[in-house]
mmCIF file of C-alpha atoms and ligand atoms in Angstrom:
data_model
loop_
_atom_site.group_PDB
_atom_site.id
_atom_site.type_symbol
_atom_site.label_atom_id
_atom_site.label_comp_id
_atom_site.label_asym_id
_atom_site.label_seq_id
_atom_site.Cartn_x
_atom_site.Cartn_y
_atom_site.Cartn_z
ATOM 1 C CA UNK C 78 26.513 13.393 33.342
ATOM 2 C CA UNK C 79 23.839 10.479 33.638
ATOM 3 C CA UNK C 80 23.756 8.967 36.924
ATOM 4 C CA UNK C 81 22.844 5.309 36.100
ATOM 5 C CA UNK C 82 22.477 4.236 39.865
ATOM 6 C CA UNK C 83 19.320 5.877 40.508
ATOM 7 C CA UNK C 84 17.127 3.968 37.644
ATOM 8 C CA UNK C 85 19.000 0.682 38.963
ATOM 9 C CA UNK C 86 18.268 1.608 42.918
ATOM 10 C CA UNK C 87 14.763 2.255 41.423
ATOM 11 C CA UNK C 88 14.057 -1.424 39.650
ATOM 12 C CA UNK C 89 15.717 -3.053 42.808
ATOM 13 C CA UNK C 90 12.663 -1.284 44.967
ATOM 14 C CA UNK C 91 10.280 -1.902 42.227
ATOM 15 C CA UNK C 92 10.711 -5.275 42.788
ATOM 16 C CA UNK C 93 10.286 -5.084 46.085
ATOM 17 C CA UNK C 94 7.258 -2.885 45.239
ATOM 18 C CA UNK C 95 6.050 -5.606 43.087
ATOM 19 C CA UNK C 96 6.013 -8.132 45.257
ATOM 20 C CA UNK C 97 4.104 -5.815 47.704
ATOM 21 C CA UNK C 98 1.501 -5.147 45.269
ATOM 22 C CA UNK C 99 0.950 -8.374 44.846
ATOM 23 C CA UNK C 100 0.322 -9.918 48.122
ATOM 24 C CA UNK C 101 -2.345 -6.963 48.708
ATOM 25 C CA UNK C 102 -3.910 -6.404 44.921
ATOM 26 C CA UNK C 103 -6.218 -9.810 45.894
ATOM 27 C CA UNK C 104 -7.871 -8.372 48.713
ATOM 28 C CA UNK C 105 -11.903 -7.257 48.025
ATOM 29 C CA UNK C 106 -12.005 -3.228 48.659
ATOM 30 C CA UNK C 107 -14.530 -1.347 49.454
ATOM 31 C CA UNK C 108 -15.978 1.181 46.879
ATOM 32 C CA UNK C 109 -14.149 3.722 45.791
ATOM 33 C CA UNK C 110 -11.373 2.812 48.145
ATOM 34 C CA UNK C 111 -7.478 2.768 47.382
ATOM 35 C CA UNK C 112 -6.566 -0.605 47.410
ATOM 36 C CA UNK C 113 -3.809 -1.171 50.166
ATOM 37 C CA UNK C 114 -5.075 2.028 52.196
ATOM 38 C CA UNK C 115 -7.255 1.534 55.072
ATOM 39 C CA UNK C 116 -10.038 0.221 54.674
ATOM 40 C CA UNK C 117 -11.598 2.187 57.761
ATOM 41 C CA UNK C 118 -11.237 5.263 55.708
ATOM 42 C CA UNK C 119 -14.578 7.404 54.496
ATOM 43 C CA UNK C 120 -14.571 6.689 50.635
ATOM 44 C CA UNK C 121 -14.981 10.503 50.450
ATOM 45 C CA UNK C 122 -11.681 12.357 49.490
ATOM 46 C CA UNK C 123 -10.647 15.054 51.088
ATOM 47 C CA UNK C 124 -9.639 17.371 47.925
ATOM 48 C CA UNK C 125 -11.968 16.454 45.195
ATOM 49 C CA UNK C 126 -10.348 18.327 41.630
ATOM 50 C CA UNK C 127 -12.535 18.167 38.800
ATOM 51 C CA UNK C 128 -11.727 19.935 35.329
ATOM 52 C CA UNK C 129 -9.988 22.469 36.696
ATOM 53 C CA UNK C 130 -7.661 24.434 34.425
ATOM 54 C CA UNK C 131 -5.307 26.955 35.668
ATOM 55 C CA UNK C 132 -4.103 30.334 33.893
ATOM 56 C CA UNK C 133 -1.379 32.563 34.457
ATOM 57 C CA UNK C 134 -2.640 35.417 31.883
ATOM 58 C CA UNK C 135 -3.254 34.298 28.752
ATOM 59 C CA UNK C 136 -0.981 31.193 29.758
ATOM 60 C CA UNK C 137 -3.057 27.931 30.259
ATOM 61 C CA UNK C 138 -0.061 26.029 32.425
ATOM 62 C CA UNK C 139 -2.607 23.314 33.624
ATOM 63 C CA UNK C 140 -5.353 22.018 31.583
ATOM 64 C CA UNK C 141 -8.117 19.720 32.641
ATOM 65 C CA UNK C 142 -7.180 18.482 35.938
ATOM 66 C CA UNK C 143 -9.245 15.835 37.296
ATOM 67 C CA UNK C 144 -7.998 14.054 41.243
ATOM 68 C CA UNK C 145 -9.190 12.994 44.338
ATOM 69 C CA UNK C 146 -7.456 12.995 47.209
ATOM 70 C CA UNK C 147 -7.392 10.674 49.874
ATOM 71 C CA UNK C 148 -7.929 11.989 53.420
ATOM 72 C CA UNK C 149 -5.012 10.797 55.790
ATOM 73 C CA UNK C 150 -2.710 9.519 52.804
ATOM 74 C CA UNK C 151 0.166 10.965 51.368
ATOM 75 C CA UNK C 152 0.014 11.802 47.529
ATOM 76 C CA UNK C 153 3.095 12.195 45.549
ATOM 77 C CA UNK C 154 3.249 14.828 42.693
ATOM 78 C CA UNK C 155 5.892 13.826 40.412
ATOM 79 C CA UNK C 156 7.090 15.363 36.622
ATOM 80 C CA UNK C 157 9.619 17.125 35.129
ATOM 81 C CA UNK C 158 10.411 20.604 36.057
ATOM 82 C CA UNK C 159 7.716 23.479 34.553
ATOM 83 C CA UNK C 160 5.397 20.838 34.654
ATOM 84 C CA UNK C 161 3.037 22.839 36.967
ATOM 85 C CA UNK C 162 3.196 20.714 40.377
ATOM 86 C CA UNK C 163 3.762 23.730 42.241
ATOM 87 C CA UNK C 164 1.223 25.934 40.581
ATOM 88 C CA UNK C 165 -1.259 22.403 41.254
ATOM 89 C CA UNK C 166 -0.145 22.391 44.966
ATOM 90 C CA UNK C 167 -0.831 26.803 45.080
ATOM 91 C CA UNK C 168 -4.312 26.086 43.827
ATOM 92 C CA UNK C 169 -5.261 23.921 46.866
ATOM 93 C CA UNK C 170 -4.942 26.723 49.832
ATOM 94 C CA UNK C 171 -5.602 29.748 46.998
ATOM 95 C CA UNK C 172 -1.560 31.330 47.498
ATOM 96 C CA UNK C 173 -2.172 31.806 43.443
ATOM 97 C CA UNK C 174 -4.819 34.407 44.488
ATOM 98 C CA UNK C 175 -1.640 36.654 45.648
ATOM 99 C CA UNK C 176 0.038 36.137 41.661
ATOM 100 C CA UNK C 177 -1.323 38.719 39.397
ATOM 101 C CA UNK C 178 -2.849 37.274 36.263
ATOM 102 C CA UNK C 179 -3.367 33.304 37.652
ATOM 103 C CA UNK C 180 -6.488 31.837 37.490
ATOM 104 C CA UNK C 181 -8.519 28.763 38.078
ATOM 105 C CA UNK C 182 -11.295 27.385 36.327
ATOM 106 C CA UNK C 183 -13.443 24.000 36.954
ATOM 107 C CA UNK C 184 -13.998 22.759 40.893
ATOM 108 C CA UNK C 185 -11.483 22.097 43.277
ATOM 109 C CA UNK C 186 -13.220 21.120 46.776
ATOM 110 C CA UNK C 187 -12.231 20.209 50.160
ATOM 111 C CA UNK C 188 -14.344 18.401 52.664
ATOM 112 C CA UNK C 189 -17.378 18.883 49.409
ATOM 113 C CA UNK C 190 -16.956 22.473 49.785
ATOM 114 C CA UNK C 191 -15.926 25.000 46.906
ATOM 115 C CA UNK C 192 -12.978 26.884 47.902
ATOM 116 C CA UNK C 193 -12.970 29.284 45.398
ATOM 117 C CA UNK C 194 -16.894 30.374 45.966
ATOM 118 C CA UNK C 195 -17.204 33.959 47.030
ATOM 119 C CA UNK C 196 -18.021 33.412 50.626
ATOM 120 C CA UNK C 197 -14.803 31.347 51.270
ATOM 121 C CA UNK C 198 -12.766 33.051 54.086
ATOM 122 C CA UNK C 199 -9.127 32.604 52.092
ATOM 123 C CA UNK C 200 -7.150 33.097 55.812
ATOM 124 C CA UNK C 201 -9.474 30.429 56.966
ATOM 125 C CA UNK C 202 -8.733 28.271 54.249
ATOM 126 C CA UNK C 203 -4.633 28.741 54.604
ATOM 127 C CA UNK C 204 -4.693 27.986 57.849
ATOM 128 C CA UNK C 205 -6.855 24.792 57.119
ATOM 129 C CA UNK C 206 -4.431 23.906 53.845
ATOM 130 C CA UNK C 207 -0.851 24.194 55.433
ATOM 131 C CA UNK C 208 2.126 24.797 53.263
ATOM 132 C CA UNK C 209 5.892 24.144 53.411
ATOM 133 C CA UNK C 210 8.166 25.068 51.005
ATOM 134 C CA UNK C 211 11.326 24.191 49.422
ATOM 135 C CA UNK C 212 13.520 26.743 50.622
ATOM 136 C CA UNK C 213 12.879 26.764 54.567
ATOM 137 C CA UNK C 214 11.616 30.316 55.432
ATOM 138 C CA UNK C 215 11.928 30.941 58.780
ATOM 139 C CA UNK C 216 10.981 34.445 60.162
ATOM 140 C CA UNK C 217 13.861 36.080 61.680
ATOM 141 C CA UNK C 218 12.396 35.867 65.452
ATOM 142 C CA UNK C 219 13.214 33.451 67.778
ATOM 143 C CA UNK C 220 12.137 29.747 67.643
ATOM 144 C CA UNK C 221 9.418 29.982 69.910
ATOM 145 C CA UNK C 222 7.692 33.196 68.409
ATOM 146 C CA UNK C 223 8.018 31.141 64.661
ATOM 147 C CA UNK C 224 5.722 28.767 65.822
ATOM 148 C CA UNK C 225 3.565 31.172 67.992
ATOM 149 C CA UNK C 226 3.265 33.357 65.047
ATOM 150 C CA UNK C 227 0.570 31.885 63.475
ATOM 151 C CA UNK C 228 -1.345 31.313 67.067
ATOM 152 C CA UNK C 229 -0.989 34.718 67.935
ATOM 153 C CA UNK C 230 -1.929 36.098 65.060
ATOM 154 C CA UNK C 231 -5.463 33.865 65.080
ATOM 155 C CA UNK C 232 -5.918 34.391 68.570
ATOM 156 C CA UNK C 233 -5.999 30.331 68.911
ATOM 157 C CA UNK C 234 -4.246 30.453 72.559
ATOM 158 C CA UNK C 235 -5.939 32.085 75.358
ATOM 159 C CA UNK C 236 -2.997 32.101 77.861
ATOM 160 C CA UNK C 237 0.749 32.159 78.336
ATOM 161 C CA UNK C 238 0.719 29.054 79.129
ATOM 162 C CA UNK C 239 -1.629 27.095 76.722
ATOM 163 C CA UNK C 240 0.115 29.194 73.870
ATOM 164 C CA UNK C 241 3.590 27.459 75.174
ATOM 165 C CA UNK C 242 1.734 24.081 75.330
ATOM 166 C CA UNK C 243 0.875 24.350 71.777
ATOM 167 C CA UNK C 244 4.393 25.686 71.001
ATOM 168 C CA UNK C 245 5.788 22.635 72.941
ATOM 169 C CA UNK C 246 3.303 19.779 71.208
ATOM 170 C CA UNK C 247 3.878 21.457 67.486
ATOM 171 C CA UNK C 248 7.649 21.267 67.778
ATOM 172 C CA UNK C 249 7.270 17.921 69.169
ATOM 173 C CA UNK C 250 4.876 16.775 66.303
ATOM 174 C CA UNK C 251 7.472 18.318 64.387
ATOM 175 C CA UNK C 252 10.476 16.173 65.797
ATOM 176 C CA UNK C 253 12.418 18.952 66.743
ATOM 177 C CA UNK C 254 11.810 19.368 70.103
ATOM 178 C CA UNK C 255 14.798 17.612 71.438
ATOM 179 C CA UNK C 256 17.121 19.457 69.515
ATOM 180 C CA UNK C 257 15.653 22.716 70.486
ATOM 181 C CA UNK C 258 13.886 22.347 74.181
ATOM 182 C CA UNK C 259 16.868 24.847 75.679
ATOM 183 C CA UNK C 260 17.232 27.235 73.335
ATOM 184 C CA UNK C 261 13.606 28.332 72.400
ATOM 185 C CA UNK C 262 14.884 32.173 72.586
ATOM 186 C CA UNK C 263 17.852 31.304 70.177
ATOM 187 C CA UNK C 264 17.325 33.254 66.452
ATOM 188 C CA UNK C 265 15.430 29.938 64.434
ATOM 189 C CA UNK C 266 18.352 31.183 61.851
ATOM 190 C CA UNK C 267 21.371 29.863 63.970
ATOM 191 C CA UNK C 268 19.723 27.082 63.424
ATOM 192 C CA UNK C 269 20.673 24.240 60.345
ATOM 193 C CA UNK C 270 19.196 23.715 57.245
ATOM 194 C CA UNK C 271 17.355 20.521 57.877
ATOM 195 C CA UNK C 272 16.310 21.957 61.450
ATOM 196 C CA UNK C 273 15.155 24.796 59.975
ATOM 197 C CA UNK C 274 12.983 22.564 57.557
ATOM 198 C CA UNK C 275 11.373 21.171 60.906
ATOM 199 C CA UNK C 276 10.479 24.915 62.372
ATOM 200 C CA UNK C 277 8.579 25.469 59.092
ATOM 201 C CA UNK C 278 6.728 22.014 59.621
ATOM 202 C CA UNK C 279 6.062 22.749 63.621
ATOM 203 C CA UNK C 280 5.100 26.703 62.550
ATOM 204 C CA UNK C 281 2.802 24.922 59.745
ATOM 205 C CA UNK C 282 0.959 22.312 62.120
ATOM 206 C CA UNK C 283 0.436 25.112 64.972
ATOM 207 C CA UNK C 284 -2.392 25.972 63.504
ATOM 208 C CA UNK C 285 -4.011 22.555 63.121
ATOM 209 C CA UNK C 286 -4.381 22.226 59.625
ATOM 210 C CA UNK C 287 -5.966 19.469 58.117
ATOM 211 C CA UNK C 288 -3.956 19.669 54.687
ATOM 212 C CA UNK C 289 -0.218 19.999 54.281
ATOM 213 C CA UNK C 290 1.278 20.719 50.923
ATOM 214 C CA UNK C 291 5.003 20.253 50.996
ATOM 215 C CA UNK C 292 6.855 21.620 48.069
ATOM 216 C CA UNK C 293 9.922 19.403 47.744
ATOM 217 C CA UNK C 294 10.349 20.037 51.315
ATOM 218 C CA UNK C 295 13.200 17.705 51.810
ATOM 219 C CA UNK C 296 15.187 18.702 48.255
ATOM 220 C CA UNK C 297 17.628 20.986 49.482
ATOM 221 C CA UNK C 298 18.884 18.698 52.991
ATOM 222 C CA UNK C 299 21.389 15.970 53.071
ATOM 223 C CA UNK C 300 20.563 12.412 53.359
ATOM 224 C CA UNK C 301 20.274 12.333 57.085
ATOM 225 C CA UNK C 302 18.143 15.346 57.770
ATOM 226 C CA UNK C 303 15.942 14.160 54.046
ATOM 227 C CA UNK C 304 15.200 11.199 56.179
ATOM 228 C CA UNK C 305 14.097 12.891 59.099
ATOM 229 C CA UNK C 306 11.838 14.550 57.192
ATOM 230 C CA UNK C 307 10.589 11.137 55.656
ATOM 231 C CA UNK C 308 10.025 9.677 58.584
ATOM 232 C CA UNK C 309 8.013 12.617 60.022
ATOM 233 C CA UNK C 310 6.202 12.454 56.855
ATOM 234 C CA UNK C 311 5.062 9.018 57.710
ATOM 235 C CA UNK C 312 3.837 9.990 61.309
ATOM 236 C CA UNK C 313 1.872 12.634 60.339
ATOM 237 C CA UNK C 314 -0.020 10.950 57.907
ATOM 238 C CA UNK C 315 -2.042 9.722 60.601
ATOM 239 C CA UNK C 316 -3.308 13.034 61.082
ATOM 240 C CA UNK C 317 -2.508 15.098 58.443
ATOM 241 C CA UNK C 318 -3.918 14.602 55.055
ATOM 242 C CA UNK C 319 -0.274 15.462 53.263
ATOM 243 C CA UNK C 320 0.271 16.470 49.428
ATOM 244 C CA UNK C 321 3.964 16.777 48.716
ATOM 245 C CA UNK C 322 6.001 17.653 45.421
ATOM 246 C CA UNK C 323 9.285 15.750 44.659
ATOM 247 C CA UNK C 324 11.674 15.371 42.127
ATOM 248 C CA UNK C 325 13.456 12.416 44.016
ATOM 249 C CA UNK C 326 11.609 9.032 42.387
ATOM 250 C CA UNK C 327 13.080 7.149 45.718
ATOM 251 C CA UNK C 328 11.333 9.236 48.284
ATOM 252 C CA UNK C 329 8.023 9.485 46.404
ATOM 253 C CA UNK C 330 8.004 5.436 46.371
ATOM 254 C CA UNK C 331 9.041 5.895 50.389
ATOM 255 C CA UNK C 332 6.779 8.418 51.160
ATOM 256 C CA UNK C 333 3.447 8.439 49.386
ATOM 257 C CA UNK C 334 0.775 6.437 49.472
ATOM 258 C CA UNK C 335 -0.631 7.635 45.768
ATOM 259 C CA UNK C 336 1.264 9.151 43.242
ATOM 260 C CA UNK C 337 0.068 11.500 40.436
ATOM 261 C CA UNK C 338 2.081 12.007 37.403
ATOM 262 C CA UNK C 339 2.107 15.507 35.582
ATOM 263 C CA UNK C 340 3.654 16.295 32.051
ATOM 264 C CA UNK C 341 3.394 19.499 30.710
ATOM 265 C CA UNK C 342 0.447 20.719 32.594
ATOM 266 C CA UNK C 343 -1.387 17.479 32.289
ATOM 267 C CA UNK C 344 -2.119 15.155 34.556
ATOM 268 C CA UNK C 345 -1.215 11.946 33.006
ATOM 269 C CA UNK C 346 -1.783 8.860 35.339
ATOM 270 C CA UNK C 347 -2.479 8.797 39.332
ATOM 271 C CA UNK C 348 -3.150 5.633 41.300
ATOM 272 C CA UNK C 349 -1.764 3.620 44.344
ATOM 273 C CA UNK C 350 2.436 4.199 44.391
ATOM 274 C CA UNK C 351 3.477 0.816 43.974
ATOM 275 C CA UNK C 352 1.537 0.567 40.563
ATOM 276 C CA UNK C 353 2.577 3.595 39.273
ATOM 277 C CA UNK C 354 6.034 2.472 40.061
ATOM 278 C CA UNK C 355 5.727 -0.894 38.826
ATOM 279 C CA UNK C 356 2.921 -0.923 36.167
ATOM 280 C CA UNK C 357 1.802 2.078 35.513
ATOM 281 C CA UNK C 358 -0.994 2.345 32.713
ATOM 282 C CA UNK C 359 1.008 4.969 30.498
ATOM 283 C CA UNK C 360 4.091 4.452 28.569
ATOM 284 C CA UNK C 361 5.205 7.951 29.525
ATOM 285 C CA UNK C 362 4.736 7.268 33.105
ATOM 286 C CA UNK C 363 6.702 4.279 32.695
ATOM 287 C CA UNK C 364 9.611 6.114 30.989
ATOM 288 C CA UNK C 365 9.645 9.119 33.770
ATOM 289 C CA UNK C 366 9.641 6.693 36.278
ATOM 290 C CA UNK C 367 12.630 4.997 35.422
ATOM 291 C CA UNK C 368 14.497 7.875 34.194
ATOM 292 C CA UNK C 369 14.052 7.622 30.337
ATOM 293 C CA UNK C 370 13.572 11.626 30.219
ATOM 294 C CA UNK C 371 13.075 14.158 32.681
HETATM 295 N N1 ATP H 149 4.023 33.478 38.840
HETATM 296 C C1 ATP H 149 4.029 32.985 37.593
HETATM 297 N N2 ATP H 149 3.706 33.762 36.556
HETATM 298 C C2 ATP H 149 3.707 33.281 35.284
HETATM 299 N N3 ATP H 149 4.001 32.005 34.979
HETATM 300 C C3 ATP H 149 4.331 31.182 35.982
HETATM 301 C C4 ATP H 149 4.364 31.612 37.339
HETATM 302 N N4 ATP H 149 4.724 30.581 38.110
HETATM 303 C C5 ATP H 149 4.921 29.537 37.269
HETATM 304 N N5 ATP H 149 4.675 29.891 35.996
HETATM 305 C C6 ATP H 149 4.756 29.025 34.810
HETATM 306 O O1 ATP H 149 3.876 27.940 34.997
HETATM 307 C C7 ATP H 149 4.455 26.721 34.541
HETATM 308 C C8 ATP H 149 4.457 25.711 35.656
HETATM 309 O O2 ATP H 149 5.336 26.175 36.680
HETATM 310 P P1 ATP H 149 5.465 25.437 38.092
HETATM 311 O O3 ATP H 149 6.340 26.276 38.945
HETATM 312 O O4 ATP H 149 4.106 25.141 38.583
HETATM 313 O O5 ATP H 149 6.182 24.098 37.649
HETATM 314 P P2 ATP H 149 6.822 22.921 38.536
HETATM 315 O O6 ATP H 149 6.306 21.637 37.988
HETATM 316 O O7 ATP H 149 6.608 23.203 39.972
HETATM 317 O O8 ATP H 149 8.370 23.036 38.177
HETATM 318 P P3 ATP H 149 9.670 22.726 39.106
HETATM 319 O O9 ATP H 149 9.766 21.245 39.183
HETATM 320 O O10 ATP H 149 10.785 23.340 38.329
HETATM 321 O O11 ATP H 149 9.457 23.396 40.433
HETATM 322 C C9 ATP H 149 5.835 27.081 34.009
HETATM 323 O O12 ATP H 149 5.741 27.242 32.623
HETATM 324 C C10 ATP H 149 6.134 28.401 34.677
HETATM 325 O O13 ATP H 149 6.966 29.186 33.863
HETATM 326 MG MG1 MG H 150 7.866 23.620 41.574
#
């Protein structure tokens, strides 16, 4: 059945949105800048994609692909399901290399640098381009060795004791610390859903990535532990550059910072949130957003 309240919720924060927009749309930016982000930002983006296509055999499931993304932002992929966010978000840290038959054609760089040139060290690159994904995916070891795994396994920690510093710090950066500090040895599956979410996070940001894709990360929690995960989102933003996929039109107008819209394999309109939320250039954008289809 239609659920009218989430189109209505949605027009009372455009509003809001609106009015936003409008007491920052007069300031002067800087070149090449996202108007409302700060302005202390390098102009540069951080993932540059330029006619890039992707291919899963003879399957073209995104065509033509053209986005920058801002370093230290969060960017919202939004569209309707077998729209190819997913397969977008895979073609950032190469995890399509691992399905047989996909493919990518055109440029996507990171930092200016092609990541699908020959001499591109792919483990480098994963642990550079963090991802979480919908379904939380702990290993079953104990809490501490989930988010040692990744340390151990790059030889990042020279000691015992730095390695449970950096165990300590990710779980913190994570905001599960707290809930976790006395059990470290506990199986990471006794513990719940939501908590589980925030292992994958801390295991993720071990490794000091510079990119985290989240693939509706939050979609399968309950309100409470979807806004822990929101608000963590906005922390690590600071630090992170963070892509995330999500079906929920709320969060992306929480979370993100720039939202790109995709339609069967296109990318139809991206730009700053609140415009894409409030006046978006596209007539299809406009009728996603407010729940005329999807
Ligand atoms: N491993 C695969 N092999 C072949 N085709 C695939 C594969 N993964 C995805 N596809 C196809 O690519 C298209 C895009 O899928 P993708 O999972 O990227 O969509 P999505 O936008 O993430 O959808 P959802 O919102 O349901 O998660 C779909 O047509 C899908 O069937
Ligand atoms: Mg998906």
């Amino acid at each position: 059945m239609y659920d009218y309240r989430g189109p209505m919720v949605l027009y009372a924060f455009a509003a809001a949105l609106v009015q936003a927009a409008r007491s920052v749309s007069a300031e002067p930016q800087p070149p090449g800048a996202v108007p409302g982000l700060p302005s202390a930002e390098p102009a540069s983006p951080k993932i540059d994609v330029s006619g890039a296509h992707v291919f899963y055999g003879a399957h073209r499931v995104l065509e033509n692909i053209t986005l920058a993304v801002r370093p230290h932002a969060v960017t919202a992929l939004i569209g309707p399901s077998g729209c190819g966010k997913s397969t977008f978000l895979r073609s950032l840290n190469r995890m399509n290399d691992i399905v047989p038959g996909a493919r990518v054609e055109g440029s996507i760089r990171i930092d200016n640098q092609d990541i699908y040139a020959a001499a591109v060290d792919v483990v480098d690159l994963r642990r550079r381009v963090g991802m979480v994904f919908q379904k939380s995916n702990p290993f079953p070891k104990s809490i501490f060795d989930n988010v040692a795994y990744g340390l151990r396994i790059n030889r990042m920690t020279r000691s015992r004791v730095e390695l449970g510093g950096r165990v300590e710090a990710s779980l913190k950066a994570a905001a599960l610390w707290e809930e976790v500090r006395d059990r470290l040895h506990a199986s990471a599956l006794s513990l719940s859903g939501g908590q589980q979410q925030r292992l994958c996070i801390a295991r993720a940001l071990a490794v000091e990535p510079e990119i985290l894709l989240m693939d509706e990360p939050a979609s399968a929690l309950d309100p409470i532990a979807t806004q822990r995960i929101e608000e963590l989102i906005y922390d690590l933003k600071s630090r992170y550059t963070i892509v995330i996929v999500t079906h929920n039109m709320q969060q992306a107008a929480r979370v993100s910072d720039v939202t790109a819209f995709f339609w069967l394999g296109k990318l139809v309109e991206s730009g700053r949130t609140d415009k894409i939320f409030t006046a978006p250039s596209e007539k299809l954008t406009e009728d996603y957003v407010t729940g005329r289809f999807g």
